[in-house]
mmCIF file of C-alpha atoms and ligand atoms in Angstrom:
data_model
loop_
_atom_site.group_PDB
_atom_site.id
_atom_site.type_symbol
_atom_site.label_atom_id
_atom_site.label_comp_id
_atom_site.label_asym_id
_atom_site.label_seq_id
_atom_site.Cartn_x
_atom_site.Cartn_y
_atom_site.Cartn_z
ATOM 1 C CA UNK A 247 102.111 100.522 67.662
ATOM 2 C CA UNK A 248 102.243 102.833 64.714
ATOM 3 C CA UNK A 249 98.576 103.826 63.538
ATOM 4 C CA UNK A 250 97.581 105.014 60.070
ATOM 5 C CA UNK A 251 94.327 106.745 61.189
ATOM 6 C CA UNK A 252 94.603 107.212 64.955
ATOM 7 C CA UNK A 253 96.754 110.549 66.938
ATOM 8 C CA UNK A 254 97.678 109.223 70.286
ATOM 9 C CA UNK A 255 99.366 111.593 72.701
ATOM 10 C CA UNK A 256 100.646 110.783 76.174
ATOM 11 C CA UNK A 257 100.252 113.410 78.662
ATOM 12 C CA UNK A 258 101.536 112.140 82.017
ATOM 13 C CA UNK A 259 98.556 109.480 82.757
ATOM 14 C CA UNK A 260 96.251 111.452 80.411
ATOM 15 C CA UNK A 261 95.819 109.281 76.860
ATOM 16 C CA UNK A 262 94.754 111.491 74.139
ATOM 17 C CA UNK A 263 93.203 109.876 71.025
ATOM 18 C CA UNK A 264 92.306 111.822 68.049
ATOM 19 C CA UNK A 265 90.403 110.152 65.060
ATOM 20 C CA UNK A 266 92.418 111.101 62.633
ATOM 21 C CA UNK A 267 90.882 111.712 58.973
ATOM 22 C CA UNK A 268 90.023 115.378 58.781
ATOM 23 C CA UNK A 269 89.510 115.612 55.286
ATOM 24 C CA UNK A 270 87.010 112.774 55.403
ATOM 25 C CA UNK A 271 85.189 114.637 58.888
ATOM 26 C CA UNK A 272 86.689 111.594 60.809
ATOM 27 C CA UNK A 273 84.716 109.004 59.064
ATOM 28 C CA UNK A 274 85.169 105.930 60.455
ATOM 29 C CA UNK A 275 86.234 103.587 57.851
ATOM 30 C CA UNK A 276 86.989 99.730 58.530
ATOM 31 C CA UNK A 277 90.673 100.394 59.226
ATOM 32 C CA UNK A 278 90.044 103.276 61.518
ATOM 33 C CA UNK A 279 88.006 100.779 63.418
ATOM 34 C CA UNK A 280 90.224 97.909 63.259
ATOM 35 C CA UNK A 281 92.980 100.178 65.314
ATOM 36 C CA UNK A 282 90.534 101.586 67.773
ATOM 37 C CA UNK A 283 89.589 97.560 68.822
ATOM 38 C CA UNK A 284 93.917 97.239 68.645
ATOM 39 C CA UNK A 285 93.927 100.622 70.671
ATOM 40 C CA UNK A 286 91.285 100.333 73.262
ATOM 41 C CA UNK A 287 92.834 96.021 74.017
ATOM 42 C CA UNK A 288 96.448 97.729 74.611
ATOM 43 C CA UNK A 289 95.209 100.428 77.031
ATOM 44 C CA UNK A 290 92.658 97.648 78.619
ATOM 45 C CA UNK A 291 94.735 96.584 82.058
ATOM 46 C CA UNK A 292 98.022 99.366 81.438
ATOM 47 C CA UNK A 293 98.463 100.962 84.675
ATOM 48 C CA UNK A 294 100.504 103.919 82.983
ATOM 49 C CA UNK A 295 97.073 105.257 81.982
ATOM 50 C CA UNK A 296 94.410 106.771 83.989
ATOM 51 C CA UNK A 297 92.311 108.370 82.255
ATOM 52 C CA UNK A 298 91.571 108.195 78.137
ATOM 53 C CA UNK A 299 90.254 111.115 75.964
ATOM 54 C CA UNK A 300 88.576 110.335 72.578
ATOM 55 C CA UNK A 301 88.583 113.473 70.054
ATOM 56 C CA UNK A 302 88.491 113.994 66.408
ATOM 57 C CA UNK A 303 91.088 116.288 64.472
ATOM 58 C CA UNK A 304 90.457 119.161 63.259
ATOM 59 C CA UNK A 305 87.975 121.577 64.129
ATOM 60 C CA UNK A 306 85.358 120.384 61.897
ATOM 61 C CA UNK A 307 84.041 116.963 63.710
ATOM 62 C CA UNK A 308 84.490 114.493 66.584
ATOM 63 C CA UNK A 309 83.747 111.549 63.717
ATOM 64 C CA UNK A 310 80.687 112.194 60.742
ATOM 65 C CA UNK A 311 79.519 108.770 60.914
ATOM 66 C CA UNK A 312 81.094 105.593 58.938
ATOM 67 C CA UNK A 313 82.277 105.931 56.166
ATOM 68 C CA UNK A 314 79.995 106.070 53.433
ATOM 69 C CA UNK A 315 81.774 105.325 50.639
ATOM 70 C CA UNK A 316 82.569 101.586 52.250
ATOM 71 C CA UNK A 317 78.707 101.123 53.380
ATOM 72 C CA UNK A 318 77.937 101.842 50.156
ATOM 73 C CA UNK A 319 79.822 98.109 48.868
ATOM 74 C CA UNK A 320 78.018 96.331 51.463
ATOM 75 C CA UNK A 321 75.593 93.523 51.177
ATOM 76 C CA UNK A 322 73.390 91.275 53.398
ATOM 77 C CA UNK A 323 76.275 89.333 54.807
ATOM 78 C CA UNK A 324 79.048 92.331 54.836
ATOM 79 C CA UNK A 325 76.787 94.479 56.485
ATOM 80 C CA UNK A 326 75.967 92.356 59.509
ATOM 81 C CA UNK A 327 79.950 91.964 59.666
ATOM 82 C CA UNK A 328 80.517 95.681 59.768
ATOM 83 C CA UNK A 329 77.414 95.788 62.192
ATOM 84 C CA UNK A 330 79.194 93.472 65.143
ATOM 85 C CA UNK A 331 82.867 94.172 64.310
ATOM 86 C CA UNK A 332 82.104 97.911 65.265
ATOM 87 C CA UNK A 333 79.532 96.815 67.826
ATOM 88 C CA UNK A 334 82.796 94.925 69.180
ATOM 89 C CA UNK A 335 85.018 97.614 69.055
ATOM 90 C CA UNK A 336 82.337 100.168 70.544
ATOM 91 C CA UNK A 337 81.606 98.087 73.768
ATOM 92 C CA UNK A 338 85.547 97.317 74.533
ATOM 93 C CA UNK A 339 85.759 101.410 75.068
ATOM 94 C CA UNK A 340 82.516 101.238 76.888
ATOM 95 C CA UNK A 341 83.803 98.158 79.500
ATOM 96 C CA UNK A 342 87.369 99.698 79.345
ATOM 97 C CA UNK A 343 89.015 99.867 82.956
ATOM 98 C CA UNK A 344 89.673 103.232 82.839
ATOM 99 C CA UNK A 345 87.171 105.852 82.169
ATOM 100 C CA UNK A 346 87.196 107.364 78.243
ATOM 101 C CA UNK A 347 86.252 111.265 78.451
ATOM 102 C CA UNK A 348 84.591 112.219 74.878
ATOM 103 C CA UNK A 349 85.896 115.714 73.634
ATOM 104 C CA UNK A 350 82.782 116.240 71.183
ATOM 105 C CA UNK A 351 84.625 118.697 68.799
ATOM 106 C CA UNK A 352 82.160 119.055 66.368
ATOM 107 C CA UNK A 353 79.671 116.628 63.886
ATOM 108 C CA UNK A 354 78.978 113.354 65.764
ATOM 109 C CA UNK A 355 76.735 111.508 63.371
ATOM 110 C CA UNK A 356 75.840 108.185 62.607
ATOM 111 C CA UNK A 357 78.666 106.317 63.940
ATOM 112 C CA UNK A 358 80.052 109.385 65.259
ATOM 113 C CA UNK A 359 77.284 109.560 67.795
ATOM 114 C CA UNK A 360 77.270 106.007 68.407
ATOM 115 C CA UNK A 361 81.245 106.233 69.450
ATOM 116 C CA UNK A 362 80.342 109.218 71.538
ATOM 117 C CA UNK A 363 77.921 107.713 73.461
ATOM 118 C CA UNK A 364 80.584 104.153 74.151
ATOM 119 C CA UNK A 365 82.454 106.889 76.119
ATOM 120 C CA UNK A 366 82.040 107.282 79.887
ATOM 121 C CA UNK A 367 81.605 111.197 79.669
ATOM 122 C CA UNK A 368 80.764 113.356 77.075
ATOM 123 C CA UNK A 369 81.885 116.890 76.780
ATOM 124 C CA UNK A 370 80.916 119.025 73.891
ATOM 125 C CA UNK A 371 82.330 122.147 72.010
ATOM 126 C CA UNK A 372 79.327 124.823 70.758
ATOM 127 C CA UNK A 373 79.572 123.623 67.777
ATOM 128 C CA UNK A 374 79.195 120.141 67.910
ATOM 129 C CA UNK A 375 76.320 118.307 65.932
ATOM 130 C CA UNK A 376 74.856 114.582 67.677
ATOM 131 C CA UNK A 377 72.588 112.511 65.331
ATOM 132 C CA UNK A 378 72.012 109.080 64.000
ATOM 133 C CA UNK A 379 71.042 110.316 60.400
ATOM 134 C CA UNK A 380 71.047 106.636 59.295
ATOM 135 C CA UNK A 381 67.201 106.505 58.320
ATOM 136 C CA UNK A 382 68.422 109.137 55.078
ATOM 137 C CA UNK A 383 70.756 106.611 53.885
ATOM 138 C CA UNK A 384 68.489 103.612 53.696
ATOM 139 C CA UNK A 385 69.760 101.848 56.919
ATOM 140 C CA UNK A 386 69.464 101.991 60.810
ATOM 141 C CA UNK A 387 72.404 102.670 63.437
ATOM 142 C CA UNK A 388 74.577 99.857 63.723
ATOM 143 C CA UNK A 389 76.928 100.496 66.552
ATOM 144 C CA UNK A 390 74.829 100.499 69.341
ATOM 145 C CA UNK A 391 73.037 103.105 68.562
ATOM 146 C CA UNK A 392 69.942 102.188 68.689
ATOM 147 C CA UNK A 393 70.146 101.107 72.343
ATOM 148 C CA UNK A 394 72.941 103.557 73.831
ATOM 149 C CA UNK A 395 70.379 106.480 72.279
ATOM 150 C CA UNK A 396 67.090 104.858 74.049
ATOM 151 C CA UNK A 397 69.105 104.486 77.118
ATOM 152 C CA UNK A 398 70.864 107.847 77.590
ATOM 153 C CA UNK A 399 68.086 110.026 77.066
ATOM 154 C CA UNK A 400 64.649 107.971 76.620
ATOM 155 C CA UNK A 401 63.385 105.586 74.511
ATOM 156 C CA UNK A 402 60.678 108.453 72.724
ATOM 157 C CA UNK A 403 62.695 110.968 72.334
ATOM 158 C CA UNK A 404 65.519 108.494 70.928
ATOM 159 C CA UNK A 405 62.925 106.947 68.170
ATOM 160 C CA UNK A 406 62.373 110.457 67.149
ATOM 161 C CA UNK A 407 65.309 111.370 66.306
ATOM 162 C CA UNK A 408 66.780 108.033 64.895
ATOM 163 C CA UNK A 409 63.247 107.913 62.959
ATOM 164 C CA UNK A 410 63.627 111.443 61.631
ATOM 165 C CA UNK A 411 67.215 111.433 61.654
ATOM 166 C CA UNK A 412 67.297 115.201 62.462
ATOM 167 C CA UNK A 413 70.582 116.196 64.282
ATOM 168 C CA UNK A 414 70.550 117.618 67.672
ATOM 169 C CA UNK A 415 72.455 120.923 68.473
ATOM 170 C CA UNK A 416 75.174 121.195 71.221
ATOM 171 C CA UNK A 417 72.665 123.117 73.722
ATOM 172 C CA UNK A 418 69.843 120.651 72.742
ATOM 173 C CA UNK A 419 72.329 117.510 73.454
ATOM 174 C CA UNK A 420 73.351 119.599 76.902
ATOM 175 C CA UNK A 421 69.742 119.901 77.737
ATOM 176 C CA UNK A 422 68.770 115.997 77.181
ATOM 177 C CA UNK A 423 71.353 114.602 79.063
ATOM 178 C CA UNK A 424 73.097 113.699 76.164
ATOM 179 C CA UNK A 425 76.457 115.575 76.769
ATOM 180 C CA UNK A 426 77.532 116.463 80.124
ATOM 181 C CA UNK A 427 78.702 120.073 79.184
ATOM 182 C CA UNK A 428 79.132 122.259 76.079
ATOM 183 C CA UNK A 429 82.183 124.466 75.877
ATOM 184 C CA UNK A 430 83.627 127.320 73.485
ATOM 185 C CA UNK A 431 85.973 125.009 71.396
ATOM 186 C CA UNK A 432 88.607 126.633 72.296
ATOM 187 C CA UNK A 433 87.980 125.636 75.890
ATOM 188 C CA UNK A 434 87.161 121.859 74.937
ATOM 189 C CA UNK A 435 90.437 120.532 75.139
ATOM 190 C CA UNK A 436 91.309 122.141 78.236
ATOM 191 C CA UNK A 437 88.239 121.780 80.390
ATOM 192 C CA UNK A 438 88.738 118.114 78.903
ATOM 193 C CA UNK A 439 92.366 117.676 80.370
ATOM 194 C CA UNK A 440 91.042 119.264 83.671
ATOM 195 C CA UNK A 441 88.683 116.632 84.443
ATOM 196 C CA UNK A 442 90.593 113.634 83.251
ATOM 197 C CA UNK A 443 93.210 115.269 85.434
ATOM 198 C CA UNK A 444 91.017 115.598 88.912
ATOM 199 C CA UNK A 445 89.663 111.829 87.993
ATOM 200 C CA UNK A 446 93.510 111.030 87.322
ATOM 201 C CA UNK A 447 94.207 112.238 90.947
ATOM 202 C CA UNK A 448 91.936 110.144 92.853
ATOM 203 C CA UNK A 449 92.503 106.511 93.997
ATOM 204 C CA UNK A 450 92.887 104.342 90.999
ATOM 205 C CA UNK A 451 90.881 101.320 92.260
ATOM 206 C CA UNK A 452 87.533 103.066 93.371
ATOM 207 C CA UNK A 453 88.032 104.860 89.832
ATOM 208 C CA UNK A 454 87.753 101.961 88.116
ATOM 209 C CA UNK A 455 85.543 99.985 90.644
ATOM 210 C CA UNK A 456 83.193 102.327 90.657
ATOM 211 C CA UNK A 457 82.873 102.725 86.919
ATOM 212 C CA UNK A 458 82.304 99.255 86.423
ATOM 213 C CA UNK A 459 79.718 99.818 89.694
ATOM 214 C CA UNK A 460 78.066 102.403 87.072
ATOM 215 C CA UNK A 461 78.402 100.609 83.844
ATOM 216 C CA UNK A 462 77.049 97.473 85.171
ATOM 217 C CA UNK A 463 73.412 99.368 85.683
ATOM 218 C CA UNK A 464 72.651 98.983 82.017
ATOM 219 C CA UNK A 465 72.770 95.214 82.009
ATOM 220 C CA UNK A 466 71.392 94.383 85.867
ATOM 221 C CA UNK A 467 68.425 94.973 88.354
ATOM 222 C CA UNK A 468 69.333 97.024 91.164
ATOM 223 C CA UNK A 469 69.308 94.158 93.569
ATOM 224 C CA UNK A 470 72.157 92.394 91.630
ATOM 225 C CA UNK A 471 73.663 95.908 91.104
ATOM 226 C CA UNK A 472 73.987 96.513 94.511
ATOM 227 C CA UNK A 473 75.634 93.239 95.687
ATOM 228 C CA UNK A 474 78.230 93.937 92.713
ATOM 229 C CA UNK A 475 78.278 97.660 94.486
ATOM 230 C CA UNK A 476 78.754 95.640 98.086
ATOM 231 C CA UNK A 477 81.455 93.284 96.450
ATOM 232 C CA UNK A 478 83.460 96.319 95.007
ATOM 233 C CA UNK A 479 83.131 98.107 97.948
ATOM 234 C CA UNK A 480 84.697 95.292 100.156
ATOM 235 C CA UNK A 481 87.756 95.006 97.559
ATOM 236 C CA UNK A 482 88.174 99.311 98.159
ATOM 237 C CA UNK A 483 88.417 98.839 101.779
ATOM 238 C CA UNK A 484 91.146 96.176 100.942
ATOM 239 C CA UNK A 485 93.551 99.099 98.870
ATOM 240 C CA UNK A 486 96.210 100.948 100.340
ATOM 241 C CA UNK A 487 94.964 103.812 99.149
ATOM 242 C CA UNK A 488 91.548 103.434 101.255
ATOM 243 C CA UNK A 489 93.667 103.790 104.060
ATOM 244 C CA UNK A 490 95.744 106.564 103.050
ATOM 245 C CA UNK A 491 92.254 108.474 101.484
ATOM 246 C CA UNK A 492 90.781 107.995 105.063
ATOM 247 C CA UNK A 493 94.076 108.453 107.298
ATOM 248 C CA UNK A 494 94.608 111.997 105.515
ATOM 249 C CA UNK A 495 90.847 112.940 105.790
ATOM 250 C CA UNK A 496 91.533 112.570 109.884
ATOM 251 C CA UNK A 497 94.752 114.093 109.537
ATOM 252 C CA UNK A 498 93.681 117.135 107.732
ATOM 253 C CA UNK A 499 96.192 116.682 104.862
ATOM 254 C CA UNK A 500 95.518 116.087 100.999
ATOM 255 C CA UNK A 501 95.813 112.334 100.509
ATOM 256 C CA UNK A 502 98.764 111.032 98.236
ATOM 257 C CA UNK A 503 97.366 108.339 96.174
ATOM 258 C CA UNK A 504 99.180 105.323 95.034
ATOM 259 C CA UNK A 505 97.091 103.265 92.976
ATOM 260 C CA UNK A 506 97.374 100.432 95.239
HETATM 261 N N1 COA B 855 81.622 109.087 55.120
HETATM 262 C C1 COA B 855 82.505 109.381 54.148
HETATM 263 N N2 COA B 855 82.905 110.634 53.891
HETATM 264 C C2 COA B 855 82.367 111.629 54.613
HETATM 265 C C3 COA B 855 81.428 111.395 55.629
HETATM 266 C C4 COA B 855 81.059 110.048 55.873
HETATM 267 N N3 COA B 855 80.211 109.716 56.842
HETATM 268 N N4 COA B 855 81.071 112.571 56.175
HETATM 269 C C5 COA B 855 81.764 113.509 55.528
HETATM 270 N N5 COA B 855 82.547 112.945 54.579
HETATM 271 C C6 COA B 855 83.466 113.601 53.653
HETATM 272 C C7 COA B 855 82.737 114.231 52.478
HETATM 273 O O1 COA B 855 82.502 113.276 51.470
HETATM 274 C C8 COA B 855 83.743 115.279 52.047
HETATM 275 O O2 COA B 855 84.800 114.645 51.357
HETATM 276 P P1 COA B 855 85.274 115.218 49.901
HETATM 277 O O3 COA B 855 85.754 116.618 50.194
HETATM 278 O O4 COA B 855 86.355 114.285 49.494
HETATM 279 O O5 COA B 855 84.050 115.205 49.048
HETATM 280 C C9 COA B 855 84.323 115.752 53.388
HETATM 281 O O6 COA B 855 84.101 114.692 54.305
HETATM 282 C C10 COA B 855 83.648 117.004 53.922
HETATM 283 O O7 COA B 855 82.240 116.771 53.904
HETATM 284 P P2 COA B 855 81.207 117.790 53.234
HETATM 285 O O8 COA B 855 79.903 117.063 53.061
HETATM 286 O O9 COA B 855 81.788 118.415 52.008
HETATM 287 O O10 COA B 855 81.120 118.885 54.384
HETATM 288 P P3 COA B 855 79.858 119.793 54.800
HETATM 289 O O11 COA B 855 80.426 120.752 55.817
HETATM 290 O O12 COA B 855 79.187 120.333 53.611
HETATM 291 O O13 COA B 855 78.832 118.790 55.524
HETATM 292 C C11 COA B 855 78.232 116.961 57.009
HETATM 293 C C12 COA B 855 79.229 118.117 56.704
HETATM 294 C C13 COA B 855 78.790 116.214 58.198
HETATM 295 C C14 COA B 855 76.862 117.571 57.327
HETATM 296 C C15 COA B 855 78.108 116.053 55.768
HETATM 297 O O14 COA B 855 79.419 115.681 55.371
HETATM 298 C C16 COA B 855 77.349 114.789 56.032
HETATM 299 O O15 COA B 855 76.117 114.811 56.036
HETATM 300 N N6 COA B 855 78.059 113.655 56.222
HETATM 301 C C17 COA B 855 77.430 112.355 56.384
HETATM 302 C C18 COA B 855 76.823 112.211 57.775
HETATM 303 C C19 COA B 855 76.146 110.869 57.901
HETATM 304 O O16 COA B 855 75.171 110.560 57.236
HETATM 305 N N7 COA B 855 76.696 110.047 58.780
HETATM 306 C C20 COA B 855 76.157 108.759 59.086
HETATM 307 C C21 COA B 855 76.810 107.727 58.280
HETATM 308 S S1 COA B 855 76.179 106.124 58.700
#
């Protein structure tokens, strides 16, 4: 499918999605959103992709929030639309099969953050900006971010900044957790493409049972987690590519993967 506001790139396995509204910072507007949810269902179960990376265009910003000049319409009734259609859209990147690699290429506010923290991984460039500076424009995050924020780092440190709505420097982000690494920009992309490679190479199955292994923390106790964990497990040792993984560990030879 054609998309108005979305870049996507195929490289090999690698899925490359750039936001695509530089002049507006990336703001996500309604229709931006509308193709992500179209996006992220299409890529949900293709076996042609391994590995997703989410980036804005441009050097400027990963996404600056949604777009204010369509919050600014809303009422009561539109606003708790907008609210759980984004919600919606956020959560199928977050339970996607595959893991989604954020390239953090600048301002991730509002929204912006919110997507950023949907993603599996978050990588950052130097000068990329996290905040949820919702609290300035009258309103609260409304795509998760209230509770992706509280869980990621900690629920104090989370009110703080959604209460202040001061942003949060790459190094600062780095330093809570927030992003796994902060690059030179130049080196985003790259170092970005490098890991979904390595994850790319590994066997498919344990990729993606072991992210759901991972995911599935936020919503159970550990008990329950861990008979998921047992259950996934079991299926891995099921794969062809267990065998293979383990058969070229003995045989002192780099294991060739099949997805299967
Ligand atoms: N919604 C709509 N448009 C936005 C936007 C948003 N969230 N963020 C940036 N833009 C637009 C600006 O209106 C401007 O468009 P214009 O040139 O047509 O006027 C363009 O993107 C560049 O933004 P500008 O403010 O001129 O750039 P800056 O470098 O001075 O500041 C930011 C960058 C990100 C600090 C500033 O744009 C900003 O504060 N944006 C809003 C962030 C926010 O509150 N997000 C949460 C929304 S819920």
């Amino acid at each position: 499918m054609n998309f108005q506001n979305l870049i996507v790139e195929r490289k090999s396995n690698i899925l490359i999605v750039k936001i695509n509204r530089p002049s507006k910072y990336n703001a996500l507007n309604d229709a931006t959103i509308t193709e992500l949810g179209i996006l992220f269902d299409e890529i949900n179960g293709d076996d042609s992709v391994s590995v997703v990376i989410l980036t804005g265009e441009g050097d400027k910003a990963f996404v600056a929030g949604a777009d204010i000049s369509e919050l600014n319409k809303m009422d009561v009734i539109s606003g708790r639309k907008l609210s759980e259609k984004g919600q919606a859209v956020f959560d199928k990147i977050e339970n996607l099969d595959k893991p989604v690699i954020a390239a953090v290429n600048g301002y991730a506010l509002g929204g912006g953050c919110e997507l950023a923290m949907a993603c599996h991984i978050r990588l950052a460039s130097e000068n990329a900006v996290f905040g949820q500076p919702e609290v300035n424009l009258g309103i609260i995050p409304g795509y998760g971010g209230t509770q992706r924020l509280a869980r990621l780092i900690n629920p104090g440190r989370a009110a703080e900044y959604i209460l202040t709505g001061d942003s949060i420097s790459a190094p600062e982000a780095e330093k809570l957790g927030l992003v796994n690494h902060v690059y030179p920009q130049s080196d985003l992309m790259p170092k970005a493409e490098e890991m979904a490679n390595k994850i790319a190479g590994k066997a498919k199955i344990a990729v993606g049972l072991a992210l759901k292994a991972v995911i599935a923390t936020k919503e159970t106790p550990q008990k329950e987690g861990e008979r998921l964990e047992a259950g996934y497990f079991s299926l891995c040792c099921g794969t062809e590519d267990f065998k293979e993984g383990t058969n070229a560990f003995l045989e002192k030879r780099k294991a060739e993967f099949k997805g299967k």
